[in-house]
mmCIF file of C-alpha atoms in Angstrom:
data_model
loop_
_atom_site.group_PDB
_atom_site.id
_atom_site.type_symbol
_atom_site.label_atom_id
_atom_site.label_comp_id
_atom_site.label_asym_id
_atom_site.label_seq_id
_atom_site.Cartn_x
_atom_site.Cartn_y
_atom_site.Cartn_z
ATOM 1 C CA MET A 1 -36.062 242.670 -20.295
ATOM 2 C CA THR A 2 -34.620 239.238 -19.426
ATOM 3 C CA SER A 3 -34.046 240.466 -16.045
ATOM 4 C CA PHE A 4 -37.523 241.609 -15.707
ATOM 5 C CA LYS A 5 -39.016 238.139 -16.794
ATOM 6 C CA ARG A 6 -36.890 236.737 -14.135
ATOM 7 C CA ILE A 7 -38.164 239.020 -11.516
ATOM 8 C CA LEU A 8 -41.614 238.459 -12.395
ATOM 9 C CA GLY A 9 -41.222 234.666 -12.413
ATOM 10 C CA GLY A 10 -39.714 234.726 -8.783
ATOM 11 C CA ALA A 11 -42.543 237.114 -7.838
ATOM 12 C CA LEU A 12 -45.327 234.869 -9.160
ATOM 13 C CA ALA A 13 -43.250 231.899 -7.823
ATOM 14 C CA ALA A 14 -43.368 233.342 -4.507
ATOM 15 C CA LEU A 15 -47.146 234.171 -4.580
ATOM 16 C CA ALA A 16 -47.723 230.553 -5.462
ATOM 17 C CA LEU A 17 -45.781 229.411 -2.508
ATOM 18 C CA ALA A 18 -47.220 231.722 -0.117
ATOM 19 C CA PRO A 19 -50.204 229.752 1.052
ATOM 20 C CA ALA A 20 -47.833 226.470 1.353
ATOM 21 C CA LEU A 21 -45.622 228.466 3.810
ATOM 22 C CA ALA A 22 -48.348 230.165 5.750
ATOM 23 C CA SER A 23 -49.688 226.563 6.031
ATOM 24 C CA ALA A 24 -46.336 225.202 7.158
ATOM 25 C CA ALA A 25 -46.366 227.733 9.690
ATOM 26 C CA TYR A 26 -49.610 227.032 11.305
ATOM 27 C CA PRO A 27 -50.475 227.834 13.905
ATOM 28 C CA GLU A 28 -48.566 230.520 14.905
ATOM 29 C CA LYS A 29 -50.972 231.849 17.535
ATOM 30 C CA PRO A 30 -53.925 230.177 19.751
ATOM 31 C CA ILE A 31 -57.124 228.577 17.934
ATOM 32 C CA THR A 32 -60.703 228.787 18.882
ATOM 33 C CA LEU A 33 -62.586 225.745 18.663
ATOM 34 C CA VAL A 34 -66.348 227.018 18.687
ATOM 35 C CA VAL A 35 -69.174 224.787 20.001
ATOM 36 C CA PRO A 36 -72.762 226.346 19.325
ATOM 37 C CA TRP A 37 -74.341 224.683 22.214
ATOM 38 C CA ALA A 38 -73.865 224.957 26.138
ATOM 39 C CA ALA A 39 -70.967 223.078 27.773
ATOM 40 C CA GLY A 40 -71.440 219.481 29.031
ATOM 41 C CA GLY A 41 -73.122 217.819 26.078
ATOM 42 C CA SER A 42 -71.456 215.208 23.755
ATOM 43 C CA THR A 43 -70.590 217.788 21.077
ATOM 44 C CA ASP A 44 -68.909 219.805 23.810
ATOM 45 C CA ILE A 45 -66.989 216.528 25.024
ATOM 46 C CA LEU A 46 -65.746 215.917 21.370
ATOM 47 C CA ALA A 47 -64.808 219.510 20.990
ATOM 48 C CA ARG A 48 -62.585 219.197 24.234
ATOM 49 C CA LEU A 49 -61.010 216.035 23.406
ATOM 50 C CA LEU A 50 -59.836 217.457 20.004
ATOM 51 C CA SER A 51 -58.640 220.613 21.698
ATOM 52 C CA GLN A 52 -56.358 218.653 24.137
ATOM 53 C CA HIS A 53 -54.805 216.505 21.883
ATOM 54 C CA MET A 54 -54.517 219.496 19.221
ATOM 55 C CA THR A 55 -53.025 221.656 21.684
ATOM 56 C CA THR A 56 -50.217 218.973 22.349
ATOM 57 C CA SER A 57 -49.344 218.277 18.948
ATOM 58 C CA LEU A 58 -49.862 221.726 17.259
ATOM 59 C CA GLY A 59 -47.797 223.490 20.112
ATOM 60 C CA GLN A 60 -50.517 226.132 20.591
ATOM 61 C CA SER A 61 -53.475 226.436 22.740
ATOM 62 C CA VAL A 62 -56.631 225.266 21.415
ATOM 63 C CA ILE A 63 -59.311 227.077 23.230
ATOM 64 C CA VAL A 64 -63.077 225.709 23.160
ATOM 65 C CA GLU A 65 -65.693 228.623 23.382
ATOM 66 C CA ASN A 66 -69.229 227.901 24.087
ATOM 67 C CA ARG A 67 -71.414 230.242 22.071
ATOM 68 C CA SER A 68 -74.957 228.734 22.484
ATOM 69 C CA GLY A 69 -78.315 229.855 21.373
ATOM 70 C CA ALA A 70 -80.728 229.646 18.557
ATOM 71 C CA SER A 71 -80.451 225.878 18.038
ATOM 72 C CA GLY A 72 -76.906 226.423 17.384
ATOM 73 C CA ASN A 73 -77.291 229.146 14.973
ATOM 74 C CA ILE A 74 -75.390 232.002 16.983
ATOM 75 C CA GLY A 75 -72.133 230.051 17.627
ATOM 76 C CA SER A 76 -72.081 228.988 13.770
ATOM 77 C CA ALA A 77 -72.915 232.413 12.378
ATOM 78 C CA TYR A 78 -69.959 233.303 14.417
ATOM 79 C CA VAL A 79 -67.661 231.306 12.646
ATOM 80 C CA ALA A 80 -69.057 232.007 9.424
ATOM 81 C CA ARG A 81 -68.231 235.555 9.701
ATOM 82 C CA ALA A 82 -64.721 234.982 10.909
ATOM 83 C CA LYS A 83 -61.565 235.201 8.851
ATOM 84 C CA PRO A 84 -60.786 231.920 7.119
ATOM 85 C CA ASP A 85 -57.089 231.841 8.284
ATOM 86 C CA GLY A 86 -57.809 228.509 10.499
ATOM 87 C CA TYR A 87 -57.894 230.223 13.694
ATOM 88 C CA THR A 88 -61.569 230.211 14.487
ATOM 89 C CA LEU A 89 -62.860 226.606 13.958
ATOM 90 C CA LEU A 90 -66.389 225.076 14.438
ATOM 91 C CA VAL A 91 -67.643 221.728 15.875
ATOM 92 C CA GLY A 92 -71.225 221.590 14.418
ATOM 93 C CA SER A 93 -73.919 219.048 13.856
ATOM 94 C CA MET A 94 -76.098 218.052 11.124
ATOM 95 C CA SER A 95 -79.007 219.913 12.485
ATOM 96 C CA THR A 96 -76.980 223.364 12.267
ATOM 97 C CA HIS A 97 -75.884 222.781 8.941
ATOM 98 C CA THR A 98 -78.611 220.521 7.211
ATOM 99 C CA MET A 99 -81.828 221.400 9.180
ATOM 100 C CA ASN A 100 -81.885 224.714 10.211
ATOM 101 C CA GLN A 101 -82.220 226.250 7.088
ATOM 102 C CA ALA A 102 -85.470 224.922 6.470
ATOM 103 C CA LEU A 103 -86.562 225.347 10.026
ATOM 104 C CA TYR A 104 -86.042 229.165 10.449
ATOM 105 C CA ALA A 105 -88.031 231.665 8.186
ATOM 106 C CA THR A 106 -84.450 233.758 8.201
ATOM 107 C CA MET A 107 -80.815 232.801 8.929
ATOM 108 C CA PRO A 108 -77.693 234.166 9.722
ATOM 109 C CA PHE A 109 -75.736 231.745 7.424
ATOM 110 C CA ASP A 110 -75.940 229.260 4.776
ATOM 111 C CA GLY A 111 -75.155 225.631 6.181
ATOM 112 C CA VAL A 112 -73.263 224.878 3.012
ATOM 113 C CA LYS A 113 -72.076 227.844 1.243
ATOM 114 C CA ASP A 114 -70.584 229.650 4.424
ATOM 115 C CA PHE A 115 -68.382 226.985 5.613
ATOM 116 C CA THR A 116 -65.446 224.867 4.800
ATOM 117 C CA PRO A 117 -65.819 221.207 5.609
ATOM 118 C CA LEU A 118 -62.869 219.855 7.304
ATOM 119 C CA ALA A 119 -63.671 216.450 8.815
ATOM 120 C CA GLU A 120 -66.692 214.456 9.694
ATOM 121 C CA LEU A 121 -66.108 213.666 13.573
ATOM 122 C CA ALA A 122 -68.661 211.003 14.723
ATOM 123 C CA LEU A 123 -71.921 209.637 14.436
ATOM 124 C CA VAL A 124 -74.431 209.576 17.293
ATOM 125 C CA THR A 125 -76.132 206.350 17.969
ATOM 126 C CA ASN A 126 -79.484 207.500 17.665
ATOM 127 C CA THR A 127 -82.227 205.542 19.673
ATOM 128 C CA MET A 128 -85.750 204.620 19.655
ATOM 129 C CA VAL A 129 -86.789 204.341 23.322
ATOM 130 C CA ILE A 130 -90.169 204.027 25.295
ATOM 131 C CA ASN A 131 -91.391 203.794 28.763
ATOM 132 C CA PRO A 132 -91.246 199.992 29.882
ATOM 133 C CA GLU A 133 -94.798 199.813 31.128
ATOM 134 C CA LEU A 134 -95.623 200.011 27.722
ATOM 135 C CA PRO A 135 -96.327 196.205 26.657
ATOM 136 C CA VAL A 136 -94.319 196.111 23.538
ATOM 137 C CA LYS A 137 -90.847 194.810 22.853
ATOM 138 C CA THR A 138 -90.247 195.606 19.346
ATOM 139 C CA VAL A 139 -90.741 198.413 16.771
ATOM 140 C CA ALA A 140 -93.573 196.232 15.059
ATOM 141 C CA GLU A 141 -95.159 195.609 18.384
ATOM 142 C CA PHE A 142 -95.102 199.527 19.107
ATOM 143 C CA ILE A 143 -96.637 200.527 15.588
ATOM 144 C CA ASP A 144 -99.490 198.049 16.299
ATOM 145 C CA TYR A 145 -100.199 199.351 19.932
ATOM 146 C CA ALA A 146 -100.094 203.107 18.930
ATOM 147 C CA LYS A 147 -102.570 202.433 16.155
ATOM 148 C CA THR A 148 -105.058 201.488 19.008
ATOM 149 C CA HIS A 149 -103.706 203.577 22.055
ATOM 150 C CA PRO A 150 -103.107 207.396 22.443
ATOM 151 C CA LEU A 151 -99.665 208.128 23.010
ATOM 152 C CA ALA A 152 -97.361 210.879 23.450
ATOM 153 C CA TYR A 153 -93.623 211.587 22.134
ATOM 154 C CA ALA A 154 -91.005 213.734 23.736
ATOM 155 C CA SER A 155 -88.465 216.128 22.084
ATOM 156 C CA ALA A 156 -85.834 218.708 22.953
ATOM 157 C CA GLY A 157 -88.030 221.513 21.140
ATOM 158 C CA ALA A 158 -89.705 222.145 18.041
ATOM 159 C CA GLY A 159 -87.325 221.310 14.854
ATOM 160 C CA SER A 160 -85.118 219.186 16.971
ATOM 161 C CA THR A 161 -83.768 215.985 15.583
ATOM 162 C CA ASN A 162 -85.927 214.305 18.180
ATOM 163 C CA HIS A 163 -88.868 215.835 16.850
ATOM 164 C CA LEU A 164 -87.851 215.185 13.041
ATOM 165 C CA SER A 165 -86.909 211.475 13.901
ATOM 166 C CA ALA A 166 -90.674 211.214 15.289
ATOM 167 C CA ALA A 167 -92.408 213.102 12.547
ATOM 168 C CA MET A 168 -90.675 210.801 10.031
ATOM 169 C CA PHE A 169 -91.888 207.762 11.997
ATOM 170 C CA GLU A 170 -95.412 208.939 12.086
ATOM 171 C CA LYS A 171 -95.543 209.694 8.339
ATOM 172 C CA ALA A 172 -93.328 206.258 7.461
ATOM 173 C CA THR A 173 -96.040 204.108 9.707
ATOM 174 C CA GLY A 174 -99.182 206.318 9.399
ATOM 175 C CA ILE A 175 -99.705 206.600 13.409
ATOM 176 C CA LYS A 176 -100.630 209.462 14.880
ATOM 177 C CA MET A 177 -99.115 210.905 18.326
ATOM 178 C CA THR A 178 -99.044 213.806 20.445
ATOM 179 C CA HIS A 179 -95.964 215.966 20.299
ATOM 180 C CA VAL A 180 -94.651 217.135 23.719
ATOM 181 C CA PRO A 181 -91.613 219.681 23.172
ATOM 182 C CA TYR A 182 -89.431 220.529 25.878
ATOM 183 C CA ARG A 183 -86.473 222.731 26.473
ATOM 184 C CA GLY A 184 -83.651 220.660 26.012
ATOM 185 C CA GLY A 185 -83.096 216.843 26.019
ATOM 186 C CA ALA A 186 -82.836 216.188 29.584
ATOM 187 C CA PRO A 187 -86.357 217.054 30.537
ATOM 188 C CA ALA A 188 -87.680 215.065 27.493
ATOM 189 C CA VAL A 189 -85.621 212.183 28.572
ATOM 190 C CA LEU A 190 -87.160 212.393 32.243
ATOM 191 C CA ASP A 191 -90.529 212.656 31.429
ATOM 192 C CA THR A 192 -90.542 209.619 29.279
ATOM 193 C CA VAL A 193 -88.918 207.536 32.317
ATOM 194 C CA ALA A 194 -91.677 209.341 34.280
ATOM 195 C CA ASN A 195 -94.228 207.805 31.738
ATOM 196 C CA ARG A 196 -95.483 211.369 31.193
ATOM 197 C CA THR A 197 -94.611 210.802 27.361
ATOM 198 C CA GLN A 198 -94.181 207.256 26.370
ATOM 199 C CA LEU A 199 -91.698 207.549 23.311
ATOM 200 C CA LEU A 200 -88.670 209.413 22.600
ATOM 201 C CA PHE A 201 -86.051 209.390 19.656
ATOM 202 C CA SER A 202 -82.602 210.503 21.101
ATOM 203 C CA ALA A 203 -79.187 210.309 21.172
ATOM 204 C CA GLY A 204 -77.660 207.267 23.142
ATOM 205 C CA THR A 205 -75.735 209.651 25.337
ATOM 206 C CA GLN A 206 -78.870 210.716 26.937
ATOM 207 C CA THR A 207 -80.885 207.437 26.830
ATOM 208 C CA LEU A 208 -78.563 204.746 27.313
ATOM 209 C CA PRO A 209 -77.787 204.897 31.173
ATOM 210 C CA HIS A 210 -81.695 204.706 31.419
ATOM 211 C CA VAL A 211 -81.845 201.658 29.081
ATOM 212 C CA ASN A 212 -78.994 200.115 31.564
ATOM 213 C CA SER A 213 -80.583 200.907 34.466
ATOM 214 C CA GLY A 214 -84.068 199.384 33.208
ATOM 215 C CA LYS A 215 -85.897 202.910 33.297
ATOM 216 C CA LEU A 216 -86.644 202.887 29.602
ATOM 217 C CA ARG A 217 -86.667 200.138 26.931
ATOM 218 C CA LEU A 218 -84.692 200.442 23.815
ATOM 219 C CA LEU A 219 -86.660 198.999 20.664
ATOM 220 C CA ALA A 220 -84.200 200.291 17.808
ATOM 221 C CA VAL A 221 -81.456 202.673 16.460
ATOM 222 C CA THR A 222 -82.275 204.970 13.718
ATOM 223 C CA GLU A 223 -79.258 204.680 11.106
ATOM 224 C CA ASP A 224 -79.481 202.730 8.172
ATOM 225 C CA LYS A 225 -77.141 200.115 9.440
ATOM 226 C CA ARG A 226 -76.901 198.571 12.933
ATOM 227 C CA SER A 227 -74.629 200.419 15.231
ATOM 228 C CA PRO A 228 -71.113 198.518 15.799
ATOM 229 C CA LEU A 229 -71.723 199.843 19.420
ATOM 230 C CA LEU A 230 -75.127 197.968 19.706
ATOM 231 C CA PRO A 231 -74.737 195.058 17.267
ATOM 232 C CA ASN A 232 -77.794 193.174 18.539
ATOM 233 C CA VAL A 233 -80.190 196.192 18.512
ATOM 234 C CA PRO A 234 -82.309 196.181 15.240
ATOM 235 C CA THR A 235 -82.804 199.359 13.104
ATOM 236 C CA VAL A 236 -86.051 200.986 12.538
ATOM 237 C CA GLY A 237 -85.556 200.329 8.947
ATOM 238 C CA GLU A 238 -85.804 196.646 9.250
ATOM 239 C CA THR A 239 -89.318 197.098 10.434
ATOM 240 C CA VAL A 240 -89.994 200.449 8.404
ATOM 241 C CA PRO A 241 -88.480 200.106 5.009
ATOM 242 C CA GLY A 242 -86.701 203.213 4.009
ATOM 243 C CA TYR A 243 -86.353 204.758 7.420
ATOM 244 C CA GLU A 244 -83.222 206.464 8.346
ATOM 245 C CA MET A 245 -82.127 209.395 10.790
ATOM 246 C CA ALA A 246 -78.161 209.761 11.122
ATOM 247 C CA VAL A 247 -76.747 212.342 13.281
ATOM 248 C CA TRP A 248 -73.391 213.456 12.947
ATOM 249 C CA TYR A 249 -70.904 215.932 14.156
ATOM 250 C CA GLY A 250 -68.314 217.654 12.089
ATOM 251 C CA ALA A 251 -65.502 219.990 11.952
ATOM 252 C CA PHE A 252 -65.652 223.341 9.822
ATOM 253 C CA GLY A 253 -63.888 226.464 9.304
ATOM 254 C CA PRO A 254 -65.274 229.587 7.530
ATOM 255 C CA ALA A 255 -65.745 229.397 3.595
ATOM 256 C CA GLY A 256 -62.508 230.140 1.386
ATOM 257 C CA MET A 257 -59.846 228.444 3.695
ATOM 258 C CA ASP A 258 -56.594 227.571 1.998
ATOM 259 C CA PRO A 259 -56.812 223.999 0.606
ATOM 260 C CA ALA A 260 -53.110 223.263 2.035
ATOM 261 C CA LEU A 261 -54.538 224.266 5.665
ATOM 262 C CA VAL A 262 -57.453 222.225 5.173
ATOM 263 C CA GLU A 263 -55.444 219.152 4.373
ATOM 264 C CA LYS A 264 -53.410 219.807 7.451
ATOM 265 C CA LEU A 265 -56.278 220.126 9.744
ATOM 266 C CA ASN A 266 -58.112 217.072 8.336
ATOM 267 C CA LYS A 267 -55.113 214.915 8.785
ATOM 268 C CA GLU A 268 -54.375 216.104 12.453
ATOM 269 C CA ILE A 269 -58.131 215.548 13.248
ATOM 270 C CA ASN A 270 -57.923 211.944 11.766
ATOM 271 C CA ARG A 271 -54.867 211.310 13.476
ATOM 272 C CA ILE A 272 -56.697 212.120 16.741
ATOM 273 C CA LEU A 273 -60.144 210.329 16.104
ATOM 274 C CA ALA A 274 -57.913 207.202 15.685
ATOM 275 C CA LEU A 275 -56.305 207.067 18.899
ATOM 276 C CA PRO A 276 -57.779 204.229 20.959
ATOM 277 C CA GLU A 277 -58.569 206.396 24.143
ATOM 278 C CA VAL A 278 -60.609 208.677 21.975
ATOM 279 C CA GLN A 279 -62.580 206.043 20.597
ATOM 280 C CA LYS A 280 -63.131 204.399 23.892
ATOM 281 C CA GLN A 281 -64.092 207.435 25.346
ATOM 282 C CA MET A 282 -66.668 208.271 22.729
ATOM 283 C CA GLY A 283 -67.772 204.719 22.405
ATOM 284 C CA ASP A 284 -68.811 204.253 25.923
ATOM 285 C CA MET A 285 -70.923 207.474 25.508
ATOM 286 C CA GLY A 286 -72.715 205.769 22.367
ATOM 287 C CA VAL A 287 -70.648 207.968 19.780
ATOM 288 C CA GLN A 288 -68.763 206.324 16.583
ATOM 289 C CA VAL A 289 -65.825 208.219 15.853
ATOM 290 C CA MET A 290 -65.215 208.643 11.957
ATOM 291 C CA GLN A 291 -62.656 208.978 9.420
ATOM 292 C CA SER A 292 -63.217 211.249 6.140
ATOM 293 C CA THR A 293 -61.424 213.266 3.793
ATOM 294 C CA PRO A 294 -62.642 217.029 3.311
ATOM 295 C CA LYS A 295 -64.201 216.105 0.044
ATOM 296 C CA GLN A 296 -66.080 213.151 1.480
ATOM 297 C CA PHE A 297 -67.427 215.306 4.477
ATOM 298 C CA GLY A 298 -68.650 218.027 1.744
ATOM 299 C CA GLU A 299 -70.540 215.548 -0.169
ATOM 300 C CA THR A 300 -72.231 214.341 3.051
ATOM 301 C CA LEU A 301 -73.148 217.676 3.848
ATOM 302 C CA VAL A 302 -74.648 218.854 0.529
ATOM 303 C CA HIS A 303 -76.496 215.275 0.261
ATOM 304 C CA ASP A 304 -77.938 215.815 3.939
ATOM 305 C CA ALA A 305 -78.931 219.278 3.582
ATOM 306 C CA ASP A 306 -80.972 218.433 0.507
ATOM 307 C CA LYS A 307 -82.378 215.336 2.017
ATOM 308 C CA TYR A 308 -83.396 216.939 5.498
ATOM 309 C CA GLY A 309 -84.230 220.139 4.248
ATOM 310 C CA LYS A 310 -86.770 218.881 2.001
ATOM 311 C CA LEU A 311 -88.154 216.473 4.896
ATOM 312 C CA VAL A 312 -88.408 219.679 7.009
ATOM 313 C CA ARG A 313 -90.353 221.468 4.268
ATOM 314 C CA GLU A 314 -92.579 218.541 3.580
ATOM 315 C CA LEU A 315 -93.481 217.732 7.216
ATOM 316 C CA GLY A 316 -94.371 221.321 7.547
ATOM 317 C CA ILE A 317 -92.026 221.755 10.557
ATOM 318 C CA ARG A 318 -90.898 225.029 11.963
ATOM 319 C CA ALA A 319 -88.662 225.868 14.806
ATOM 320 C CA ASP A 320 -91.199 228.208 16.429
ATOM 321 C CA ASP A 321 -93.895 225.514 16.209
#
């Protein structure tokens, strides 16, 4: 009986150690890092930076795979259905995980329940820009001007963060503008430069080059605090109390990942994000890299899913509008 208890105790101990041993051996084969948008955007650039450094430090290839379509839903759903073994990961954004659930009548995944948060990667400096032909230089002046002049704002499509940012601004200020949705951010920027639309809320990665060349005028950023990358630029909230739109990127795995593996990946990702060359490259694009634990990022995810889900439903925005 005693020997049986020893065998049983040894077996239970081995089972308890199995996840830790598996985590210690990880990775034993290439890792796929899915980006749910086309190549070339800031999310893709960040994923490729992670891929490059993880390949070197982990000793296995980390392959970026672009699975675009349906506002990020196709690539995100692919990861949600994958085995939670750490070999299929996702670089997603607040739109795929906090807004799409309210934007689409049916969804192939739950942005909170079907994923394991690994780390918050970065905050995009989200900007409020106008065509410089408008005779205004501040958010307050723009609001006064918009009350008496017909204006149009551009977006990357119905239900995009551009659309939600502008709709929130309309609601908070009481002004009404015409929404002109485009198929992507690039044409939205170009038509604001051409003054076919007068206002655009968009990531600094897309707008700041045109601001620097004088083709767009930067009025504000949309986060709750001034960006350390643009410390002299006010927030919209300084003029419109309570206004905030923070656009983040994050790393996820499928739901049910081993906590030891999650911790290992979190430490590796945070190490890479702390590298000066990574911070500089992203900072030059108007993107502020972050540091977080899985728990902190998970709390942000739940908070923003509730906040922006309610806003989308309250504003009546649909992805097929």
